[in-house]
């Protein structure tokens, strides 16, 4: 390093934090030779889910190709953009979160193009080279698509689009190519990561009572009830069946564990609107009957 810096008059060098000591020593040698240590930037390491340094020898890393198998380029650009001076966890579970955080910033960009301060703080501005007109419109989150794939046991995009068209009638694979990409990624991610780890359970008595009440409430709602009305009934079914405000998180966790086989998910009202009111009522019935647990055991 020192010889290259001195001979080529290098004024900037970046490297991982594990090379900080080597860079300091090289800087001292460069000064002894009569040169100047270049300005430097030491980025943090990538870590696995156990906060261990990822490495090829351990095989605990995640390649660019693997990331792009399950998510679009923009999500990877967003992940790399943020917090360069902090260590980052890099494993498959971070992909859905990165996709949805990118979408949240991208959604704000068109409204910020006349507000330079906000625009320059938005990662999507850099990802899209400052062009707010290139931002895709996506009516559903990636997390919601994953939960839809899970509930519908979707193994292809056609199944997913059947639900999406009902939720967003103007959307189509041809008219929303970015959304169509996300649908494909969601199906692939679900089949490779979610499906093998799904674990259903039976509801306890309090959960059974609340789920039955939620089903009854949905029955009474009109077919065109919006997501807020649906979400209100989800909250009410929990609060009026033994879940005080401080325990509502447990109620939502129970919903996903009993009906989806996962511990968490997006707003359940939005999920109902996407999956369908009648389909959700049947999903609750199957969960109460233990259908998913029996199928898992078989």
PDB file of C-alpha atoms in Angstrom:
ATOM      1  CA  UNK A   1       0.000   0.000   0.000  1.00  0.00           C
ATOM      2  CA  UNK A   2       2.625   2.506   1.065  1.00  0.00           C
ATOM      3  CA  UNK A   3       4.719   2.094  -2.106  1.00  0.00           C
ATOM      4  CA  UNK A   4       1.679   2.404  -4.351  1.00  0.00           C
ATOM      5  CA  UNK A   5       0.428   5.454  -2.466  1.00  0.00           C
ATOM      6  CA  UNK A   6       3.830   7.118  -2.690  1.00  0.00           C
ATOM      7  CA  UNK A   7       4.643   6.210  -6.300  1.00  0.00           C
ATOM      8  CA  UNK A   8       1.229   7.041  -7.719  1.00  0.00           C
ATOM      9  CA  UNK A   9       0.464   9.976  -5.397  1.00  0.00           C
ATOM     10  CA  UNK A  10      -2.790   8.289  -4.313  1.00  0.00           C
ATOM     11  CA  UNK A  11      -5.059  10.716  -2.442  1.00  0.00           C
ATOM     12  CA  UNK A  12      -7.978   8.418  -1.538  1.00  0.00           C
ATOM     13  CA  UNK A  13      -8.216   4.792  -0.417  1.00  0.00           C
ATOM     14  CA  UNK A  14     -11.189   2.857   0.929  1.00  0.00           C
ATOM     15  CA  UNK A  15     -11.214  -0.566   2.573  1.00  0.00           C
ATOM     16  CA  UNK A  16     -13.032  -2.669   5.142  1.00  0.00           C
ATOM     17  CA  UNK A  17     -12.619  -1.976   8.842  1.00  0.00           C
ATOM     18  CA  UNK A  18     -10.586  -5.190   9.188  1.00  0.00           C
ATOM     19  CA  UNK A  19      -7.781  -3.413   7.276  1.00  0.00           C
ATOM     20  CA  UNK A  20      -7.732  -0.322   9.479  1.00  0.00           C
ATOM     21  CA  UNK A  21      -4.458  -1.308  11.189  1.00  0.00           C
ATOM     22  CA  UNK A  22      -2.760  -2.113   7.873  1.00  0.00           C
ATOM     23  CA  UNK A  23      -3.815   1.263   6.496  1.00  0.00           C
ATOM     24  CA  UNK A  24      -2.432   3.083   9.550  1.00  0.00           C
ATOM     25  CA  UNK A  25       0.945   1.337   9.207  1.00  0.00           C
ATOM     26  CA  UNK A  26       1.032   2.038   5.468  1.00  0.00           C
ATOM     27  CA  UNK A  27       0.323   5.697   6.177  1.00  0.00           C
ATOM     28  CA  UNK A  28       3.330   5.940   8.510  1.00  0.00           C
ATOM     29  CA  UNK A  29       5.580   4.315   5.897  1.00  0.00           C
ATOM     30  CA  UNK A  30       4.311   6.716   3.229  1.00  0.00           C
ATOM     31  CA  UNK A  31       5.255   9.673   5.430  1.00  0.00           C
ATOM     32  CA  UNK A  32       8.734   8.223   6.020  1.00  0.00           C
ATOM     33  CA  UNK A  33       9.152   8.054   2.239  1.00  0.00           C
ATOM     34  CA  UNK A  34       8.282  11.738   2.010  1.00  0.00           C
ATOM     35  CA  UNK A  35       4.691  11.355   0.854  1.00  0.00           C
ATOM     36  CA  UNK A  36       1.268  11.965   2.370  1.00  0.00           C
ATOM     37  CA  UNK A  37      -1.177   9.363   3.607  1.00  0.00           C
ATOM     38  CA  UNK A  38      -4.299   9.483   1.422  1.00  0.00           C
ATOM     39  CA  UNK A  39      -7.703  10.342   2.795  1.00  0.00           C
ATOM     40  CA  UNK A  40      -9.492   7.131   3.670  1.00  0.00           C
ATOM     41  CA  UNK A  41     -12.848   5.588   4.347  1.00  0.00           C
ATOM     42  CA  UNK A  42     -13.239   2.335   6.241  1.00  0.00           C
ATOM     43  CA  UNK A  43     -16.597   0.693   5.777  1.00  0.00           C
ATOM     44  CA  UNK A  44     -18.029  -1.785   8.248  1.00  0.00           C
ATOM     45  CA  UNK A  45     -18.317  -5.518   7.674  1.00  0.00           C
ATOM     46  CA  UNK A  46     -21.309  -7.545   6.574  1.00  0.00           C
ATOM     47  CA  UNK A  47     -22.653  -9.875   9.264  1.00  0.00           C
ATOM     48  CA  UNK A  48     -24.828 -12.965   9.230  1.00  0.00           C
ATOM     49  CA  UNK A  49     -27.981 -13.457  11.329  1.00  0.00           C
ATOM     50  CA  UNK A  50     -25.790 -14.375  14.315  1.00  0.00           C
ATOM     51  CA  UNK A  51     -23.687 -11.190  14.033  1.00  0.00           C
ATOM     52  CA  UNK A  52     -20.733 -13.201  12.720  1.00  0.00           C
ATOM     53  CA  UNK A  53     -18.555 -11.907   9.891  1.00  0.00           C
ATOM     54  CA  UNK A  54     -19.604 -13.456   6.617  1.00  0.00           C
ATOM     55  CA  UNK A  55     -16.920 -15.324   4.706  1.00  0.00           C
ATOM     56  CA  UNK A  56     -16.561 -17.619   1.720  1.00  0.00           C
ATOM     57  CA  UNK A  57     -14.885 -20.301   3.814  1.00  0.00           C
ATOM     58  CA  UNK A  58     -17.827 -20.460   6.241  1.00  0.00           C
ATOM     59  CA  UNK A  59     -20.385 -20.242   3.471  1.00  0.00           C
ATOM     60  CA  UNK A  60     -22.539 -17.894   5.538  1.00  0.00           C
ATOM     61  CA  UNK A  61     -22.657 -15.112   2.981  1.00  0.00           C
ATOM     62  CA  UNK A  62     -25.166 -13.954   0.399  1.00  0.00           C
ATOM     63  CA  UNK A  63     -24.038 -13.193  -3.160  1.00  0.00           C
ATOM     64  CA  UNK A  64     -25.329 -10.460  -5.458  1.00  0.00           C
ATOM     65  CA  UNK A  65     -26.714 -13.139  -7.765  1.00  0.00           C
ATOM     66  CA  UNK A  66     -28.621 -14.743  -4.891  1.00  0.00           C
ATOM     67  CA  UNK A  67     -30.117 -11.408  -3.813  1.00  0.00           C
ATOM     68  CA  UNK A  68     -31.247 -10.648  -7.370  1.00  0.00           C
ATOM     69  CA  UNK A  69     -32.921 -14.050  -7.571  1.00  0.00           C
ATOM     70  CA  UNK A  70     -35.462 -12.881  -4.985  1.00  0.00           C
ATOM     71  CA  UNK A  71     -35.643  -9.095  -5.334  1.00  0.00           C
ATOM     72  CA  UNK A  72     -35.115  -6.296  -7.897  1.00  0.00           C
ATOM     73  CA  UNK A  73     -31.895  -4.359  -8.502  1.00  0.00           C
ATOM     74  CA  UNK A  74     -33.319  -1.289  -6.796  1.00  0.00           C
ATOM     75  CA  UNK A  75     -33.700  -3.097  -3.479  1.00  0.00           C
ATOM     76  CA  UNK A  76     -30.035  -4.104  -3.513  1.00  0.00           C
ATOM     77  CA  UNK A  77     -28.997  -0.549  -4.385  1.00  0.00           C
ATOM     78  CA  UNK A  78     -31.084   0.697  -1.447  1.00  0.00           C
ATOM     79  CA  UNK A  79     -29.520  -1.841   0.918  1.00  0.00           C
ATOM     80  CA  UNK A  80     -25.995  -0.825  -0.101  1.00  0.00           C
ATOM     81  CA  UNK A  81     -26.812   2.889   0.065  1.00  0.00           C
ATOM     82  CA  UNK A  82     -27.744   3.097   3.723  1.00  0.00           C
ATOM     83  CA  UNK A  83     -25.468   3.366   6.771  1.00  0.00           C
ATOM     84  CA  UNK A  84     -22.043   2.738   5.177  1.00  0.00           C
ATOM     85  CA  UNK A  85     -20.315   3.354   8.523  1.00  0.00           C
ATOM     86  CA  UNK A  86     -22.357   0.711  10.367  1.00  0.00           C
ATOM     87  CA  UNK A  87     -22.146  -3.050  10.237  1.00  0.00           C
ATOM     88  CA  UNK A  88     -24.967  -4.591   8.197  1.00  0.00           C
ATOM     89  CA  UNK A  89     -26.655  -7.922   8.527  1.00  0.00           C
ATOM     90  CA  UNK A  90     -26.679  -9.724   5.204  1.00  0.00           C
ATOM     91  CA  UNK A  91     -28.802 -12.849   4.978  1.00  0.00           C
ATOM     92  CA  UNK A  92     -31.977 -13.839   3.154  1.00  0.00           C
ATOM     93  CA  UNK A  93     -34.413 -12.499   5.763  1.00  0.00           C
ATOM     94  CA  UNK A  94     -33.271  -8.904   5.168  1.00  0.00           C
ATOM     95  CA  UNK A  95     -34.382  -8.964   1.523  1.00  0.00           C
ATOM     96  CA  UNK A  96     -38.162  -8.383   1.982  1.00  0.00           C
ATOM     97  CA  UNK A  97     -37.499  -5.525   4.412  1.00  0.00           C
ATOM     98  CA  UNK A  98     -35.104  -3.869   1.951  1.00  0.00           C
ATOM     99  CA  UNK A  99     -37.655  -4.159  -0.867  1.00  0.00           C
ATOM    100  CA  UNK A 100     -40.428  -2.510   1.136  1.00  0.00           C
ATOM    101  CA  UNK A 101     -38.222   0.248   2.530  1.00  0.00           C
ATOM    102  CA  UNK A 102     -37.093   1.076  -1.014  1.00  0.00           C
ATOM    103  CA  UNK A 103     -40.735   1.184  -2.150  1.00  0.00           C
ATOM    104  CA  UNK A 104     -41.635   3.540   0.698  1.00  0.00           C
ATOM    105  CA  UNK A 105     -38.915   6.001  -0.295  1.00  0.00           C
ATOM    106  CA  UNK A 106     -39.711   5.644  -4.005  1.00  0.00           C
ATOM    107  CA  UNK A 107     -43.375   6.452  -3.355  1.00  0.00           C
ATOM    108  CA  UNK A 108     -42.405   9.751  -1.710  1.00  0.00           C
ATOM    109  CA  UNK A 109     -40.020  10.912  -4.452  1.00  0.00           C
ATOM    110  CA  UNK A 110     -42.534  12.356  -6.984  1.00  0.00           C
ATOM    111  CA  UNK A 111     -43.980  14.623  -4.270  1.00  0.00           C
ATOM    112  CA  UNK A 112     -40.501  15.767  -3.227  1.00  0.00           C
ATOM    113  CA  UNK A 113     -39.064  16.847  -6.588  1.00  0.00           C
ATOM    114  CA  UNK A 114     -39.804  20.498  -5.761  1.00  0.00           C
ATOM    115  CA  UNK A 115     -38.331  20.178  -2.257  1.00  0.00           C
ATOM    116  CA  UNK A 116     -34.544  19.786  -2.729  1.00  0.00           C
ATOM    117  CA  UNK A 117     -33.750  19.172   0.940  1.00  0.00           C
ATOM    118  CA  UNK A 118     -36.182  16.284   1.226  1.00  0.00           C
ATOM    119  CA  UNK A 119     -35.294  14.960  -2.201  1.00  0.00           C
ATOM    120  CA  UNK A 120     -31.580  14.795  -1.438  1.00  0.00           C
ATOM    121  CA  UNK A 121     -32.313  12.887   1.766  1.00  0.00           C
ATOM    122  CA  UNK A 122     -34.261  10.277  -0.172  1.00  0.00           C
ATOM    123  CA  UNK A 123     -32.218   7.198  -1.250  1.00  0.00           C
ATOM    124  CA  UNK A 124     -34.557   6.695  -4.225  1.00  0.00           C
ATOM    125  CA  UNK A 125     -33.314   9.994  -5.727  1.00  0.00           C
ATOM    126  CA  UNK A 126     -29.823   8.520  -6.054  1.00  0.00           C
ATOM    127  CA  UNK A 127     -31.045   5.079  -7.120  1.00  0.00           C
ATOM    128  CA  UNK A 128     -33.054   6.653  -9.964  1.00  0.00           C
ATOM    129  CA  UNK A 129     -30.370   9.182 -10.958  1.00  0.00           C
ATOM    130  CA  UNK A 130     -32.526  12.098  -9.850  1.00  0.00           C
ATOM    131  CA  UNK A 131     -35.391  11.188 -12.192  1.00  0.00           C
ATOM    132  CA  UNK A 132     -38.613  11.055 -10.189  1.00  0.00           C
ATOM    133  CA  UNK A 133     -40.595  10.025 -13.287  1.00  0.00           C
ATOM    134  CA  UNK A 134     -38.917   6.594 -13.330  1.00  0.00           C
ATOM    135  CA  UNK A 135     -40.289   5.587  -9.941  1.00  0.00           C
ATOM    136  CA  UNK A 136     -42.573   2.516 -10.188  1.00  0.00           C
ATOM    137  CA  UNK A 137     -46.113   2.554  -8.828  1.00  0.00           C
ATOM    138  CA  UNK A 138     -46.776  -0.474  -6.640  1.00  0.00           C
ATOM    139  CA  UNK A 139     -50.195  -0.743  -4.917  1.00  0.00           C
ATOM    140  CA  UNK A 140     -49.115  -3.517  -2.506  1.00  0.00           C
ATOM    141  CA  UNK A 141     -46.054  -4.102  -0.352  1.00  0.00           C
ATOM    142  CA  UNK A 142     -43.653  -6.986  -0.897  1.00  0.00           C
ATOM    143  CA  UNK A 143     -44.476  -8.299   2.586  1.00  0.00           C
ATOM    144  CA  UNK A 144     -48.150  -8.359   1.646  1.00  0.00           C
ATOM    145  CA  UNK A 145     -47.359 -10.260  -1.553  1.00  0.00           C
ATOM    146  CA  UNK A 146     -45.453 -12.817   0.509  1.00  0.00           C
ATOM    147  CA  UNK A 147     -48.399 -13.266   2.859  1.00  0.00           C
ATOM    148  CA  UNK A 148     -50.742 -13.576  -0.106  1.00  0.00           C
ATOM    149  CA  UNK A 149     -48.503 -16.269  -1.584  1.00  0.00           C
ATOM    150  CA  UNK A 150     -48.523 -18.028   1.777  1.00  0.00           C
ATOM    151  CA  UNK A 151     -52.296 -17.916   2.250  1.00  0.00           C
ATOM    152  CA  UNK A 152     -53.014 -18.900  -1.352  1.00  0.00           C
ATOM    153  CA  UNK A 153     -50.182 -21.453  -1.427  1.00  0.00           C
ATOM    154  CA  UNK A 154     -49.206 -19.802  -4.704  1.00  0.00           C
ATOM    155  CA  UNK A 155     -46.654 -21.539  -6.900  1.00  0.00           C
ATOM    156  CA  UNK A 156     -47.057 -19.289  -9.941  1.00  0.00           C
ATOM    157  CA  UNK A 157     -47.689 -15.659 -10.830  1.00  0.00           C
ATOM    158  CA  UNK A 158     -51.078 -16.343 -12.404  1.00  0.00           C
ATOM    159  CA  UNK A 159     -52.531 -17.344  -9.041  1.00  0.00           C
ATOM    160  CA  UNK A 160     -51.225 -14.164  -7.443  1.00  0.00           C
ATOM    161  CA  UNK A 161     -52.528 -11.921 -10.221  1.00  0.00           C
ATOM    162  CA  UNK A 162     -56.006 -13.366  -9.770  1.00  0.00           C
ATOM    163  CA  UNK A 163     -56.111 -11.776  -6.307  1.00  0.00           C
ATOM    164  CA  UNK A 164     -54.239  -8.597  -7.256  1.00  0.00           C
ATOM    165  CA  UNK A 165     -56.641  -7.727 -10.094  1.00  0.00           C
ATOM    166  CA  UNK A 166     -59.546  -7.813  -7.667  1.00  0.00           C
ATOM    167  CA  UNK A 167     -57.709  -5.542  -5.223  1.00  0.00           C
ATOM    168  CA  UNK A 168     -56.343  -3.171  -7.902  1.00  0.00           C
ATOM    169  CA  UNK A 169     -58.540  -3.617 -11.024  1.00  0.00           C
ATOM    170  CA  UNK A 170     -56.423  -1.295 -13.170  1.00  0.00           C
ATOM    171  CA  UNK A 171     -53.221  -3.227 -12.519  1.00  0.00           C
ATOM    172  CA  UNK A 172     -51.963  -5.831 -14.990  1.00  0.00           C
ATOM    173  CA  UNK A 173     -48.663  -7.581 -15.726  1.00  0.00           C
ATOM    174  CA  UNK A 174     -48.349  -5.573 -18.937  1.00  0.00           C
ATOM    175  CA  UNK A 175     -49.263  -2.229 -17.408  1.00  0.00           C
ATOM    176  CA  UNK A 176     -47.276  -2.713 -14.198  1.00  0.00           C
ATOM    177  CA  UNK A 177     -44.098  -4.584 -15.173  1.00  0.00           C
ATOM    178  CA  UNK A 178     -42.288  -3.732 -11.931  1.00  0.00           C
ATOM    179  CA  UNK A 179     -45.176  -5.109  -9.866  1.00  0.00           C
ATOM    180  CA  UNK A 180     -45.152  -8.191 -12.082  1.00  0.00           C
ATOM    181  CA  UNK A 181     -41.456  -8.625 -11.268  1.00  0.00           C
ATOM    182  CA  UNK A 182     -42.239  -8.375  -7.553  1.00  0.00           C
ATOM    183  CA  UNK A 183     -44.977 -10.980  -7.898  1.00  0.00           C
ATOM    184  CA  UNK A 184     -42.471 -13.377  -9.455  1.00  0.00           C
ATOM    185  CA  UNK A 185     -39.905 -12.649  -6.770  1.00  0.00           C
ATOM    186  CA  UNK A 186     -42.540 -13.159  -4.038  1.00  0.00           C
ATOM    187  CA  UNK A 187     -43.556 -16.560  -5.416  1.00  0.00           C
ATOM    188  CA  UNK A 188     -39.926 -17.654  -5.626  1.00  0.00           C
ATOM    189  CA  UNK A 189     -39.070 -16.356  -2.143  1.00  0.00           C
ATOM    190  CA  UNK A 190     -42.174 -17.985  -0.657  1.00  0.00           C
ATOM    191  CA  UNK A 191     -41.438 -21.394  -2.173  1.00  0.00           C
ATOM    192  CA  UNK A 192     -37.737 -21.368  -1.273  1.00  0.00           C
ATOM    193  CA  UNK A 193     -37.804 -19.801   2.197  1.00  0.00           C
ATOM    194  CA  UNK A 194     -41.277 -19.345   3.649  1.00  0.00           C
ATOM    195  CA  UNK A 195     -42.949 -22.623   2.708  1.00  0.00           C
ATOM    196  CA  UNK A 196     -40.236 -24.898   4.178  1.00  0.00           C
ATOM    197  CA  UNK A 197     -40.356 -23.048   7.520  1.00  0.00           C
ATOM    198  CA  UNK A 198     -44.106 -22.533   7.922  1.00  0.00           C
ATOM    199  CA  UNK A 199     -45.409 -23.809  11.267  1.00  0.00           C
ATOM    200  CA  UNK A 200     -49.103 -23.664  12.086  1.00  0.00           C
ATOM    201  CA  UNK A 201     -50.632 -24.085  15.524  1.00  0.00           C
ATOM    202  CA  UNK A 202     -54.079 -24.471  17.012  1.00  0.00           C
ATOM    203  CA  UNK A 203     -55.649 -21.435  18.714  1.00  0.00           C
ATOM    204  CA  UNK A 204     -56.141 -21.331  22.466  1.00  0.00           C
ATOM    205  CA  UNK A 205     -59.569 -20.535  23.898  1.00  0.00           C
ATOM    206  CA  UNK A 206     -59.147 -16.760  23.876  1.00  0.00           C
ATOM    207  CA  UNK A 207     -57.785 -16.807  20.326  1.00  0.00           C
ATOM    208  CA  UNK A 208     -60.547 -19.149  19.166  1.00  0.00           C
ATOM    209  CA  UNK A 209     -63.223 -16.815  20.532  1.00  0.00           C
ATOM    210  CA  UNK A 210     -61.613 -13.744  18.937  1.00  0.00           C
ATOM    211  CA  UNK A 211     -61.145 -15.441  15.561  1.00  0.00           C
ATOM    212  CA  UNK A 212     -64.741 -16.653  15.518  1.00  0.00           C
ATOM    213  CA  UNK A 213     -65.885 -13.112  16.314  1.00  0.00           C
ATOM    214  CA  UNK A 214     -63.690 -11.700  13.536  1.00  0.00           C
ATOM    215  CA  UNK A 215     -65.265 -14.131  11.071  1.00  0.00           C
ATOM    216  CA  UNK A 216     -68.756 -13.049  12.156  1.00  0.00           C
ATOM    217  CA  UNK A 217     -67.813  -9.374  11.825  1.00  0.00           C
ATOM    218  CA  UNK A 218     -66.490  -9.915   8.315  1.00  0.00           C
ATOM    219  CA  UNK A 219     -69.719 -11.676   7.362  1.00  0.00           C
ATOM    220  CA  UNK A 220     -71.650  -8.499   8.218  1.00  0.00           C
ATOM    221  CA  UNK A 221     -69.430  -6.149   6.227  1.00  0.00           C
ATOM    222  CA  UNK A 222     -70.359  -5.188   2.659  1.00  0.00           C
ATOM    223  CA  UNK A 223     -68.296  -6.728  -0.105  1.00  0.00           C
ATOM    224  CA  UNK A 224     -66.726  -3.376  -0.992  1.00  0.00           C
ATOM    225  CA  UNK A 225     -65.545  -2.559   2.560  1.00  0.00           C
ATOM    226  CA  UNK A 226     -62.248  -0.667   2.430  1.00  0.00           C
ATOM    227  CA  UNK A 227     -59.032  -1.583   4.233  1.00  0.00           C
ATOM    228  CA  UNK A 228     -59.691   0.803   7.130  1.00  0.00           C
ATOM    229  CA  UNK A 229     -63.106  -0.711   7.820  1.00  0.00           C
ATOM    230  CA  UNK A 230     -61.592  -4.181   7.680  1.00  0.00           C
ATOM    231  CA  UNK A 231     -58.729  -3.202   9.963  1.00  0.00           C
ATOM    232  CA  UNK A 232     -61.158  -1.664  12.447  1.00  0.00           C
ATOM    233  CA  UNK A 233     -63.025  -4.965  12.728  1.00  0.00           C
ATOM    234  CA  UNK A 234     -59.753  -6.838  13.248  1.00  0.00           C
ATOM    235  CA  UNK A 235     -58.861  -4.506  16.131  1.00  0.00           C
ATOM    236  CA  UNK A 236     -62.369  -4.693  17.589  1.00  0.00           C
ATOM    237  CA  UNK A 237     -62.449  -8.502  17.498  1.00  0.00           C
ATOM    238  CA  UNK A 238     -59.270  -8.562  19.548  1.00  0.00           C
ATOM    239  CA  UNK A 239     -60.146  -5.800  22.022  1.00  0.00           C
ATOM    240  CA  UNK A 240     -63.623  -7.180  22.731  1.00  0.00           C
ATOM    241  CA  UNK A 241     -62.434 -10.728  23.278  1.00  0.00           C
ATOM    242  CA  UNK A 242     -59.820 -10.465  25.964  1.00  0.00           C
ATOM    243  CA  UNK A 243     -57.021  -8.461  24.335  1.00  0.00           C
ATOM    244  CA  UNK A 244     -56.460  -5.088  26.042  1.00  0.00           C
ATOM    245  CA  UNK A 245     -54.598  -2.408  24.121  1.00  0.00           C
ATOM    246  CA  UNK A 246     -51.198  -3.453  25.473  1.00  0.00           C
ATOM    247  CA  UNK A 247     -51.753  -7.036  24.271  1.00  0.00           C
ATOM    248  CA  UNK A 248     -53.047  -6.353  20.770  1.00  0.00           C
ATOM    249  CA  UNK A 249     -49.671  -7.259  19.338  1.00  0.00           C
ATOM    250  CA  UNK A 250     -50.210 -10.780  20.713  1.00  0.00           C
ATOM    251  CA  UNK A 251     -53.580 -10.877  18.958  1.00  0.00           C
ATOM    252  CA  UNK A 252     -52.062 -10.076  15.580  1.00  0.00           C
ATOM    253  CA  UNK A 253     -49.280 -12.584  16.143  1.00  0.00           C
ATOM    254  CA  UNK A 254     -51.896 -15.223  16.911  1.00  0.00           C
ATOM    255  CA  UNK A 255     -53.724 -14.439  13.667  1.00  0.00           C
ATOM    256  CA  UNK A 256     -50.627 -15.049  11.602  1.00  0.00           C
ATOM    257  CA  UNK A 257     -49.485 -18.121  13.513  1.00  0.00           C
ATOM    258  CA  UNK A 258     -52.879 -19.827  13.293  1.00  0.00           C
ATOM    259  CA  UNK A 259     -53.895 -18.770   9.767  1.00  0.00           C
ATOM    260  CA  UNK A 260     -50.638 -18.183   7.859  1.00  0.00           C
ATOM    261  CA  UNK A 261     -48.063 -20.268   9.727  1.00  0.00           C
ATOM    262  CA  UNK A 262     -45.814 -17.272  10.405  1.00  0.00           C
ATOM    263  CA  UNK A 263     -45.177 -15.076  13.422  1.00  0.00           C
ATOM    264  CA  UNK A 264     -45.689 -11.711  11.740  1.00  0.00           C
ATOM    265  CA  UNK A 265     -47.085  -9.974   8.678  1.00  0.00           C
ATOM    266  CA  UNK A 266     -48.420  -6.663   7.313  1.00  0.00           C
ATOM    267  CA  UNK A 267     -51.681  -4.976   8.328  1.00  0.00           C
ATOM    268  CA  UNK A 268     -54.263  -7.709   8.368  1.00  0.00           C
ATOM    269  CA  UNK A 269     -56.994  -5.405   7.088  1.00  0.00           C
ATOM    270  CA  UNK A 270     -54.978  -4.802   3.927  1.00  0.00           C
ATOM    271  CA  UNK A 271     -54.372  -8.530   3.633  1.00  0.00           C
ATOM    272  CA  UNK A 272     -58.133  -9.202   3.801  1.00  0.00           C
ATOM    273  CA  UNK A 273     -58.765  -6.616   1.082  1.00  0.00           C
ATOM    274  CA  UNK A 274     -56.188  -8.295  -1.161  1.00  0.00           C
ATOM    275  CA  UNK A 275     -57.010 -11.918  -0.359  1.00  0.00           C
ATOM    276  CA  UNK A 276     -60.775 -11.389  -0.301  1.00  0.00           C
ATOM    277  CA  UNK A 277     -63.356 -11.167   2.481  1.00  0.00           C
ATOM    278  CA  UNK A 278     -64.994 -14.536   1.781  1.00  0.00           C
ATOM    279  CA  UNK A 279     -61.621 -16.220   1.299  1.00  0.00           C
ATOM    280  CA  UNK A 280     -60.468 -14.854   4.663  1.00  0.00           C
ATOM    281  CA  UNK A 281     -63.625 -16.130   6.362  1.00  0.00           C
ATOM    282  CA  UNK A 282     -62.870 -19.588   4.968  1.00  0.00           C
ATOM    283  CA  UNK A 283     -59.223 -19.211   6.065  1.00  0.00           C
ATOM    284  CA  UNK A 284     -60.401 -18.535   9.624  1.00  0.00           C
ATOM    285  CA  UNK A 285     -62.765 -21.516   9.508  1.00  0.00           C
ATOM    286  CA  UNK A 286     -59.934 -23.782   8.360  1.00  0.00           C
ATOM    287  CA  UNK A 287     -57.673 -22.450  11.109  1.00  0.00           C
ATOM    288  CA  UNK A 288     -60.300 -23.046  13.781  1.00  0.00           C
ATOM    289  CA  UNK A 289     -60.917 -26.550  12.463  1.00  0.00           C
ATOM    290  CA  UNK A 290     -57.198 -27.330  12.638  1.00  0.00           C
ATOM    291  CA  UNK A 291     -57.002 -28.049   8.913  1.00  0.00           C
ATOM    292  CA  UNK A 292     -53.543 -26.535   8.530  1.00  0.00           C
ATOM    293  CA  UNK A 293     -52.097 -28.350  11.541  1.00  0.00           C
ATOM    294  CA  UNK A 294     -53.504 -31.669  10.291  1.00  0.00           C
ATOM    295  CA  UNK A 295     -52.097 -31.094   6.794  1.00  0.00           C
ATOM    296  CA  UNK A 296     -48.713 -30.214   8.282  1.00  0.00           C
ATOM    297  CA  UNK A 297     -48.711 -33.400  10.382  1.00  0.00           C
ATOM    298  CA  UNK A 298     -49.652 -35.500   7.360  1.00  0.00           C
TER     299      UNK A 298
END
